[in-house]
Amino acid sequence: MKLYRVIEFIILFFALFLTSCSSVDRKQVTDARDPFENSNRNIYAFNNSLDTLILEPIALGYNSVIPKYAKTAISNHVSWASLPNTALNSGLQNKWENAAISSLHFSINALTFGTMNLVDGDKPAVRQDFGQTLSGFGVPQGPYIVLPITGGKTSRHAFAEIFNLILNPYSVFQKNEQITNVFSFQPVLSSISWRANNFDFINDIKYNSLDAYVRARSAYYQNRFGNMQENNDVPSEADSLFENLNIEG
Amino acid sequence: MRINFKFFILLTSTFFLFIASLPSNLLASKTENATTLVNTLLDKVNNIQKFTDNEEKKQAEFLDLIQTYFDMDVIAKVSTGPYWRIATLNEKEHYTKLITKLIADVTASNLGNITNFEFEFEASIPKGEKMVMVSGNLLIPDQSISSVAIKWRISFLNEEVPKIIDIEFENISMLVTQKEENIAIIRKNGGVFSALINEMENKLTK
């Protein structure tokens, strides 16, 4: 059984197990978008322990041992691998310029397996995923759910991740065993690179917050909102916060 | 008589031109003042990072900086949402002190040994009459992420003394995040405001 199949199985098993254990106590729910808060908190605690035991020390080592050019190459490769996904989803959202840019960048950078950005300085492709496409189709975002290993997302975004995984360029080469092995390793590499790049930010959530779970959820929603181009003209949570600011009260 | 009429026309048009240009001038000065405020603050932060070795002294200097450049009254009020109204005057004052200290300590701890960051200015845009948003990138060489998109919300509640009321990193508002955390803690404790104060005191003593 391939590594990614094992990971998929573990995620599914834990999601079903922990969701079945959930008892929804309305008094304990702190946000209307998060009706499964109790079980979500359990999975978050599990993910946090995994992070502390495995990912955080690896990311710390990665940041101190790997030279900057190698880290840049790995980050470039991870971004490059998401370009087919961006191209397809841009097309589905009628963003043809972005679809063309991402296709072009993917083809050119394929010469270096995505490790070097040969089109540096050119207009960058804006990352688009299937969750954004579903949003464009009017699919509601659904409740917030925390999945083992992959973390917290809206259920629409979590569902879309399966589609995003299938669209990984390596999946085209399924018959080539070596490339399939690279494909299996890629989510691991991507996770390490992401954790290392966001090392201080994640640690700030883990160690400096009053309620790490709520801070992580809030950061996810705000970041996700900001990354959706169609929200450019919609006021953000922060905008709404100051809209009716009563100075005197 | 004819000369007087010409003079009258000239005077009136000058007056109207002056009036018409007034609001845009005021807005321009607000956006400039907001940018200056951000740059001055960052210079001071850089100086603290460069010249202060002692951790406690650093925290004290950051506390002073936050009290000077941030509108802690607005931040305290907004960060507790509807629960600000149920808090007693003592609780409000105590919470304002705690949140100021918490921000200072977290800033000192998060900045660590970073000394040479720069602010790459992008835009300074008015948001209504009493707020300006200054946006740009924080450039931090030798870090895992060398550039972070940052936005500063500057309040002009007092026209003479602009103050910072929120900072956004990569679309994540510090104030919104703090508000959601605070509200969650108060709700989990049956709507009791003092529970938040206890939680913050515990955090600060750790």
Coordinates of C-alpha atoms in Angstrom, one line a residue:
Chain A
M1 CA 0.0 0.0 0.0
K2 CA 1.4 3.4 -0.9
L3 CA 2.2 5.9 1.7
Y4 CA -0.4 8.4 0.7
R5 CA -3.1 5.7 0.7
V6 CA -2.1 5.0 4.4
I7 CA -2.3 8.7 5.2
E8 CA -5.7 9.0 3.6
F9 CA -6.9 5.9 5.5
I10 CA -5.6 7.3 8.9
I11 CA -7.3 10.7 8.3
L12 CA -10.6 9.1 7.3
F13 CA -10.5 6.7 10.3
F14 CA -9.8 9.5 12.8
A15 CA -12.3 11.9 11.3
L16 CA -15.1 9.3 11.5
F17 CA -14.0 8.1 15.0
L18 CA -13.7 11.5 16.6
T19 CA -16.8 12.9 14.9
S20 CA -18.8 10.0 16.2
C21 CA -17.5 10.8 19.7
S22 CA -18.6 14.5 19.5
S23 CA -21.2 15.7 21.9
V24 CA -22.5 19.1 20.8
D25 CA -23.0 21.2 23.9
R26 CA -24.3 24.5 22.7
K27 CA -22.9 26.3 25.7
Q28 CA -19.4 25.2 24.8
V29 CA -19.6 26.4 21.2
T30 CA -17.8 29.7 20.9
D31 CA -18.5 30.4 17.2
A32 CA -21.6 29.8 15.2
R33 CA -19.4 28.6 12.2
D34 CA -18.0 25.8 14.4
P35 CA -20.9 23.6 15.6
F36 CA -18.6 20.6 16.1
E37 CA -16.3 22.5 18.4
N38 CA -15.9 19.8 21.0
S39 CA -14.7 17.1 18.7
N40 CA -12.8 19.7 16.7
R41 CA -10.9 20.6 19.8
N42 CA -10.0 17.0 20.5
I43 CA -8.6 16.6 17.0
Y44 CA -6.8 19.9 17.3
A45 CA -5.2 18.7 20.5
F46 CA -4.1 15.5 18.7
N47 CA -2.7 17.4 15.8
N48 CA -0.9 19.8 18.2
S49 CA 0.7 16.8 20.0
L50 CA 1.8 15.4 16.7
D51 CA 3.3 18.8 15.7
T52 CA 5.1 19.1 19.0
L53 CA 6.5 15.6 18.8
I54 CA 7.3 15.4 15.1
L55 CA 6.8 18.4 12.8
E56 CA 8.1 21.2 15.1
P57 CA 11.5 19.5 15.8
I58 CA 11.9 18.6 12.1
A59 CA 11.0 22.1 11.0
L60 CA 13.5 23.5 13.5
G61 CA 16.2 21.3 12.2
Y62 CA 15.2 22.0 8.6
N63 CA 15.5 25.8 9.2
S64 CA 18.9 25.5 10.9
V65 CA 20.5 22.8 8.7
I66 CA 19.2 23.4 5.2
P67 CA 20.8 26.3 3.4
K68 CA 18.6 29.1 2.2
Y69 CA 18.9 28.4 -1.5
A70 CA 17.8 24.8 -0.9
K71 CA 14.8 25.9 1.1
T72 CA 13.9 28.3 -1.6
A73 CA 14.2 25.5 -4.2
I74 CA 11.9 23.3 -2.1
S75 CA 9.4 26.1 -1.6
N76 CA 9.5 26.8 -5.4
H77 CA 8.9 23.2 -6.1
V78 CA 5.9 23.0 -3.8
S79 CA 4.4 26.1 -5.4
W80 CA 5.1 24.8 -8.9
A81 CA 3.3 21.5 -8.1
S82 CA 0.2 23.4 -7.3
L83 CA 0.1 25.3 -10.7
P84 CA -1.9 22.7 -12.7
N85 CA -4.5 23.0 -10.0
T86 CA -4.4 26.8 -10.2
A87 CA -4.7 26.7 -14.0
L88 CA -7.7 24.4 -14.0
N89 CA -9.5 26.2 -11.3
S90 CA -8.8 29.6 -12.8
G91 CA -10.4 28.3 -16.0
L92 CA -13.4 27.0 -14.1
Q93 CA -13.8 30.4 -12.5
N94 CA -13.4 32.2 -15.9
K95 CA -10.1 33.7 -14.8
W96 CA -8.4 33.0 -18.2
E97 CA -5.4 35.3 -17.8
N98 CA -4.5 33.6 -14.5
A99 CA -5.1 30.2 -16.1
A100 CA -2.7 31.1 -19.0
I101 CA 0.0 32.5 -16.6
S102 CA -0.1 29.4 -14.4
S103 CA 0.1 27.0 -17.4
L104 CA 3.0 29.0 -18.9
H105 CA 4.9 29.1 -15.6
F106 CA 4.3 25.4 -15.0
S107 CA 5.6 24.5 -18.5
I108 CA 8.7 26.7 -18.3
N109 CA 9.6 25.8 -14.7
A110 CA 9.1 22.1 -15.4
L111 CA 12.6 22.3 -17.0
T112 CA 14.0 22.5 -13.4
F113 CA 11.2 20.3 -11.8
G114 CA 9.9 23.6 -10.3
T115 CA 13.0 24.1 -8.1
M116 CA 13.9 27.4 -9.9
N117 CA 11.6 30.2 -10.9
L118 CA 12.7 30.9 -14.5
V119 CA 10.0 33.5 -14.9
D120 CA 10.9 35.6 -11.9
G121 CA 9.8 39.2 -12.3
D122 CA 6.9 38.1 -14.6
K123 CA 3.4 38.6 -13.3
P124 CA 2.9 35.8 -10.8
A125 CA 0.0 33.4 -10.9
V126 CA -2.5 33.9 -8.1
R127 CA -3.1 30.5 -6.4
Q128 CA -6.6 29.1 -7.0
D129 CA -8.0 25.9 -5.6
F130 CA -11.2 23.9 -6.0
G131 CA -12.6 25.3 -2.7
Q132 CA -12.6 28.8 -4.4
T133 CA -14.2 27.3 -7.5
L134 CA -16.9 25.7 -5.4
S135 CA -17.4 29.1 -3.7
G136 CA -17.8 30.7 -7.1
F137 CA -20.5 28.1 -8.0
G138 CA -22.4 29.2 -4.9
V139 CA -21.6 26.1 -2.7
P140 CA -21.9 27.3 0.9
Q141 CA -18.7 27.0 3.0
G142 CA -20.3 24.7 5.6
P143 CA -19.2 24.1 9.1
Y144 CA -15.6 24.3 10.3
I145 CA -14.0 20.9 10.7
V146 CA -10.6 19.9 12.0
L147 CA -9.2 16.8 10.3
P148 CA -6.3 14.8 11.7
I149 CA -2.9 15.9 10.3
T150 CA -4.3 18.3 7.7
G151 CA -5.9 20.7 10.3
G152 CA -8.9 23.0 10.4
K153 CA -10.9 24.0 7.3
T154 CA -14.4 24.8 6.2
S155 CA -16.1 21.5 5.1
R156 CA -16.2 22.9 1.5
H157 CA -12.4 23.5 1.6
A158 CA -11.8 20.1 3.2
F159 CA -13.9 18.3 0.4
A160 CA -12.0 20.3 -2.2
E161 CA -8.7 19.2 -0.9
I162 CA -9.4 15.7 -2.2
F163 CA -9.8 17.1 -5.7
N164 CA -6.7 19.2 -5.2
L165 CA -4.7 16.1 -4.3
I166 CA -5.8 14.3 -7.5
L167 CA -4.7 17.2 -9.6
N168 CA -1.1 17.0 -8.4
P169 CA 1.1 16.8 -11.6
Y170 CA 2.8 13.6 -10.3
S171 CA -0.5 11.7 -10.5
V172 CA -0.1 11.8 -14.3
F173 CA 2.9 9.4 -13.9
Q174 CA 1.2 6.8 -11.8
K175 CA 2.7 3.9 -13.7
N176 CA 6.3 5.0 -13.1
E177 CA 7.2 3.6 -9.7
Q178 CA 9.9 6.1 -8.9
I179 CA 7.7 9.1 -9.6
T180 CA 4.9 7.5 -7.6
N181 CA 7.2 7.3 -4.7
V182 CA 8.1 11.0 -5.1
F183 CA 4.3 11.7 -5.3
S184 CA 3.9 9.8 -2.0
F185 CA 6.7 11.8 -0.3
Q186 CA 5.5 15.2 -1.7
P187 CA 2.7 15.9 1.0
V188 CA 5.4 15.2 3.7
L189 CA 7.9 17.5 2.0
S190 CA 5.2 20.2 1.5
S191 CA 4.2 19.9 5.2
I192 CA 7.7 20.3 6.4
S193 CA 8.4 23.2 4.1
W194 CA 5.2 24.9 5.1
R195 CA 5.8 24.4 8.9
A196 CA 9.4 25.6 8.6
N197 CA 8.3 28.7 6.6
N198 CA 5.7 29.6 9.2
F199 CA 7.7 28.4 12.2
D200 CA 7.4 31.6 14.3
F201 CA 3.8 32.2 13.3
I202 CA 2.6 28.7 14.3
N203 CA 4.6 28.7 17.5
D204 CA 3.1 32.1 18.4
I205 CA -0.3 30.5 18.1
K206 CA 0.7 27.4 20.1
Y207 CA 2.6 29.1 22.9
N208 CA 1.5 32.7 23.2
S209 CA -2.3 32.6 22.8
L210 CA -4.9 32.5 25.4
D211 CA -6.9 29.9 23.4
A212 CA -4.7 28.4 20.7
Y213 CA -7.6 26.6 19.1
V214 CA -9.7 29.8 18.6
R215 CA -6.6 31.7 17.4
A216 CA -5.9 29.1 14.8
R217 CA -9.5 29.0 13.6
S218 CA -9.7 32.8 13.4
A219 CA -6.4 33.0 11.5
Y220 CA -7.6 30.3 9.0
Y221 CA -10.9 32.2 8.3
Q222 CA -9.2 35.6 7.9
N223 CA -6.4 34.3 5.7
R224 CA -8.8 32.2 3.5
F225 CA -11.1 35.3 3.1
G226 CA -8.2 37.5 2.1
N227 CA -6.9 34.9 -0.4
M228 CA -10.2 34.9 -2.3
Q229 CA -10.0 37.6 -5.0
E230 CA -13.7 37.9 -5.3
N231 CA -13.7 39.3 -1.7
N232 CA -11.7 42.4 -2.8
D233 CA -14.8 44.6 -2.5
V234 CA -16.3 42.8 0.5
P235 CA -15.5 44.3 3.9
S236 CA -13.3 42.0 5.9
E237 CA -14.0 41.1 9.6
A238 CA -11.5 43.8 10.6
D239 CA -13.3 46.4 8.4
S240 CA -16.6 45.5 9.9
L241 CA -15.1 45.8 13.4
F242 CA -14.4 49.5 12.9
E243 CA -17.4 50.3 10.8
N244 CA -19.6 51.4 13.7
L245 CA -16.9 52.2 16.1
N246 CA -18.4 54.4 18.9
I247 CA -15.6 56.4 20.3
E248 CA -17.5 57.8 23.3
G249 CA -19.0 54.6 24.7
Chain B
M1 CA -16.6 100.1 -10.2
R2 CA -15.5 97.8 -12.9
I3 CA -12.1 97.2 -11.2
N4 CA -13.9 96.4 -8.0
F5 CA -16.1 93.8 -9.7
K6 CA -13.1 92.1 -11.2
F7 CA -11.5 92.1 -7.8
F8 CA -14.7 90.6 -6.3
I9 CA -14.7 87.8 -8.8
L10 CA -11.0 87.1 -8.2
L11 CA -11.5 87.0 -4.5
T12 CA -14.6 84.8 -4.6
S13 CA -12.9 82.3 -7.0
T14 CA -9.8 82.2 -4.8
F15 CA -12.0 81.5 -1.8
F16 CA -13.9 78.7 -3.5
L17 CA -10.7 77.2 -4.9
F18 CA -9.3 77.2 -1.3
I19 CA -12.4 75.6 0.1
A20 CA -12.5 72.9 -2.7
S21 CA -8.9 72.0 -2.1
L22 CA -9.2 71.9 1.7
P23 CA -10.6 68.3 2.2
S24 CA -8.1 66.7 -0.1
N25 CA -5.3 68.5 1.6
L26 CA -6.5 67.3 4.9
L27 CA -6.8 63.8 3.7
A28 CA -3.3 64.0 2.1
S29 CA -1.9 65.2 5.4
K30 CA -3.6 62.4 7.3
T31 CA -2.2 59.7 5.0
E32 CA 1.2 61.3 5.3
N33 CA 1.0 61.5 9.1
A34 CA -0.1 57.9 9.2
T35 CA 2.9 56.8 7.2
T36 CA 5.2 58.9 9.3
L37 CA 3.8 57.3 12.4
V38 CA 4.4 53.8 11.1
N39 CA 8.0 54.6 10.0
T40 CA 8.8 56.3 13.3
L41 CA 7.5 53.4 15.3
L42 CA 9.5 50.9 13.2
D43 CA 12.7 52.9 13.6
K44 CA 12.2 52.8 17.4
V45 CA 11.5 49.1 17.3
N46 CA 14.7 48.6 15.3
N47 CA 16.6 50.7 17.8
I48 CA 15.3 48.6 20.8
Q49 CA 16.2 45.4 19.0
K50 CA 19.7 46.7 18.2
F51 CA 20.7 48.3 21.4
T52 CA 18.8 46.6 24.2
D53 CA 20.1 43.2 25.3
N54 CA 18.3 42.7 28.6
E55 CA 14.9 40.9 28.1
E56 CA 13.1 42.7 30.9
K57 CA 14.4 46.1 29.8
K58 CA 13.3 45.3 26.3
Q59 CA 9.8 44.4 27.5
A60 CA 9.6 47.7 29.4
E61 CA 10.7 49.7 26.4
F62 CA 8.1 47.9 24.2
L63 CA 5.5 48.6 26.8
D64 CA 6.3 52.3 26.7
L65 CA 6.2 52.2 22.9
I66 CA 2.8 50.6 22.8
Q67 CA 1.4 53.0 25.3
T68 CA 2.6 55.9 23.1
Y69 CA 1.8 54.7 19.6
F70 CA -1.3 52.5 20.1
D71 CA -4.7 53.6 21.2
M72 CA -5.1 51.0 24.0
D73 CA -8.5 52.3 25.0
V74 CA -10.0 51.6 21.6
I75 CA -8.1 48.2 21.4
A76 CA -9.4 47.2 24.8
K77 CA -12.9 48.1 24.0
V78 CA -13.0 46.5 20.5
S79 CA -11.2 43.3 21.6
T80 CA -13.9 42.4 24.1
G81 CA -16.8 43.0 21.8
P82 CA -20.2 43.1 23.5
Y83 CA -18.8 42.0 26.9
W84 CA -17.1 45.4 27.3
R85 CA -20.5 46.7 28.4
I86 CA -20.9 44.2 31.2
A87 CA -17.4 44.8 32.6
T88 CA -17.1 47.0 35.7
L89 CA -15.0 50.2 35.6
N90 CA -12.3 48.4 37.6
E91 CA -12.3 45.4 35.3
K92 CA -12.1 47.7 32.2
E93 CA -9.0 49.4 33.7
H94 CA -7.4 46.2 34.8
Y95 CA -8.0 44.5 31.4
T96 CA -6.6 47.5 29.5
K97 CA -3.4 47.3 31.6
L98 CA -3.2 43.5 31.0
I99 CA -3.7 43.6 27.3
T100 CA -1.1 46.3 26.9
K101 CA 1.4 44.2 28.9
L102 CA 0.5 41.1 27.0
I103 CA 1.1 42.8 23.6
A104 CA 4.4 44.2 24.8
D105 CA 5.6 40.8 26.1
V106 CA 4.5 38.9 23.0
T107 CA 6.1 41.6 20.7
A108 CA 9.4 41.3 22.5
S109 CA 9.3 37.5 22.4
N110 CA 8.2 37.3 18.8
L111 CA 10.8 39.7 17.5
G112 CA 13.5 37.7 19.2
N113 CA 16.9 38.8 17.8
I114 CA 15.6 40.2 14.5
T115 CA 17.4 43.6 14.1
N116 CA 17.5 44.6 10.6
F117 CA 13.9 44.6 9.2
E118 CA 12.7 47.3 6.8
F119 CA 9.2 48.5 5.8
E120 CA 8.5 48.6 2.1
F121 CA 5.7 51.1 1.8
E122 CA 2.9 50.4 -0.7
A123 CA 0.0 52.7 0.0
S124 CA -1.7 54.9 2.5
I125 CA -5.4 55.0 2.0
P126 CA -8.1 56.8 4.0
K127 CA -10.8 54.5 5.4
G128 CA -13.6 56.9 6.2
E129 CA -13.0 60.2 8.0
K130 CA -11.2 58.9 11.1
M131 CA -9.0 56.0 9.9
V132 CA -6.1 55.5 7.5
M133 CA -4.8 52.2 6.3
V134 CA -1.1 52.0 5.6
S135 CA 0.0 48.9 3.7
G136 CA 3.3 47.5 2.6
N137 CA 5.7 44.6 3.2
L138 CA 7.9 43.9 6.2
L139 CA 11.3 42.8 4.8
I140 CA 13.1 40.5 7.2
P141 CA 16.4 39.2 5.8
D142 CA 17.8 35.9 7.0
Q143 CA 14.4 34.6 8.2
S144 CA 12.4 31.6 6.9
I145 CA 10.0 34.1 5.3
S146 CA 11.8 37.2 4.1
S147 CA 8.7 39.3 3.3
V148 CA 5.4 39.6 5.1
A149 CA 2.4 41.6 3.8
I150 CA 1.4 44.1 6.6
K151 CA -1.3 46.6 7.0
W152 CA -1.6 49.2 9.8
R153 CA -4.9 50.8 10.8
I154 CA -4.3 54.3 12.1
S155 CA -7.0 56.0 14.0
F156 CA -7.5 59.8 13.9
L157 CA -10.1 60.0 16.7
N158 CA -7.9 62.7 18.0
E159 CA -6.9 64.6 14.9
E160 CA -3.7 65.9 16.4
V161 CA -2.4 62.5 17.8
P162 CA -2.9 59.6 15.3
K163 CA -2.6 56.2 17.0
I164 CA -2.4 52.6 15.8
I165 CA -5.5 50.5 16.5
D166 CA -4.8 47.3 14.5
I167 CA -2.1 45.5 12.6
E168 CA -2.8 42.8 9.9
F169 CA -0.1 40.3 8.9
E170 CA -1.0 38.4 5.6
N171 CA -4.7 39.4 6.0
I172 CA -4.8 38.3 9.6
S173 CA -5.9 41.1 11.9
M174 CA -4.4 40.9 15.4
L175 CA -7.4 42.7 16.8
V176 CA -10.0 40.3 15.3
T177 CA -8.0 37.3 16.4
Q178 CA -7.7 38.7 20.0
K179 CA -11.4 39.6 20.0
E180 CA -12.4 36.0 19.0
E181 CA -10.1 34.5 21.6
N182 CA -11.4 36.8 24.4
I183 CA -15.1 36.2 23.5
A184 CA -14.5 32.4 23.5
I185 CA -13.0 32.5 27.0
I186 CA -15.8 34.7 28.4
R187 CA -18.4 32.5 26.8
K188 CA -16.9 29.3 28.0
N189 CA -17.1 30.8 31.5
G190 CA -20.7 31.6 31.4
G191 CA -20.3 35.3 30.3
V192 CA -18.2 36.3 33.3
F193 CA -15.7 39.0 32.3
S194 CA -13.4 38.4 35.2
A195 CA -12.6 34.9 33.8
L196 CA -10.8 36.6 30.9
I197 CA -8.8 38.7 33.4
N198 CA -7.8 35.6 35.3
E199 CA -6.8 33.8 32.1
M200 CA -4.6 36.7 31.1
E201 CA -3.0 37.0 34.5
N202 CA -2.2 33.3 34.4
K203 CA -0.6 33.7 30.9
L204 CA 1.5 36.7 32.0
T205 CA 2.8 34.9 35.1
K206 CA 3.9 31.9 33.1

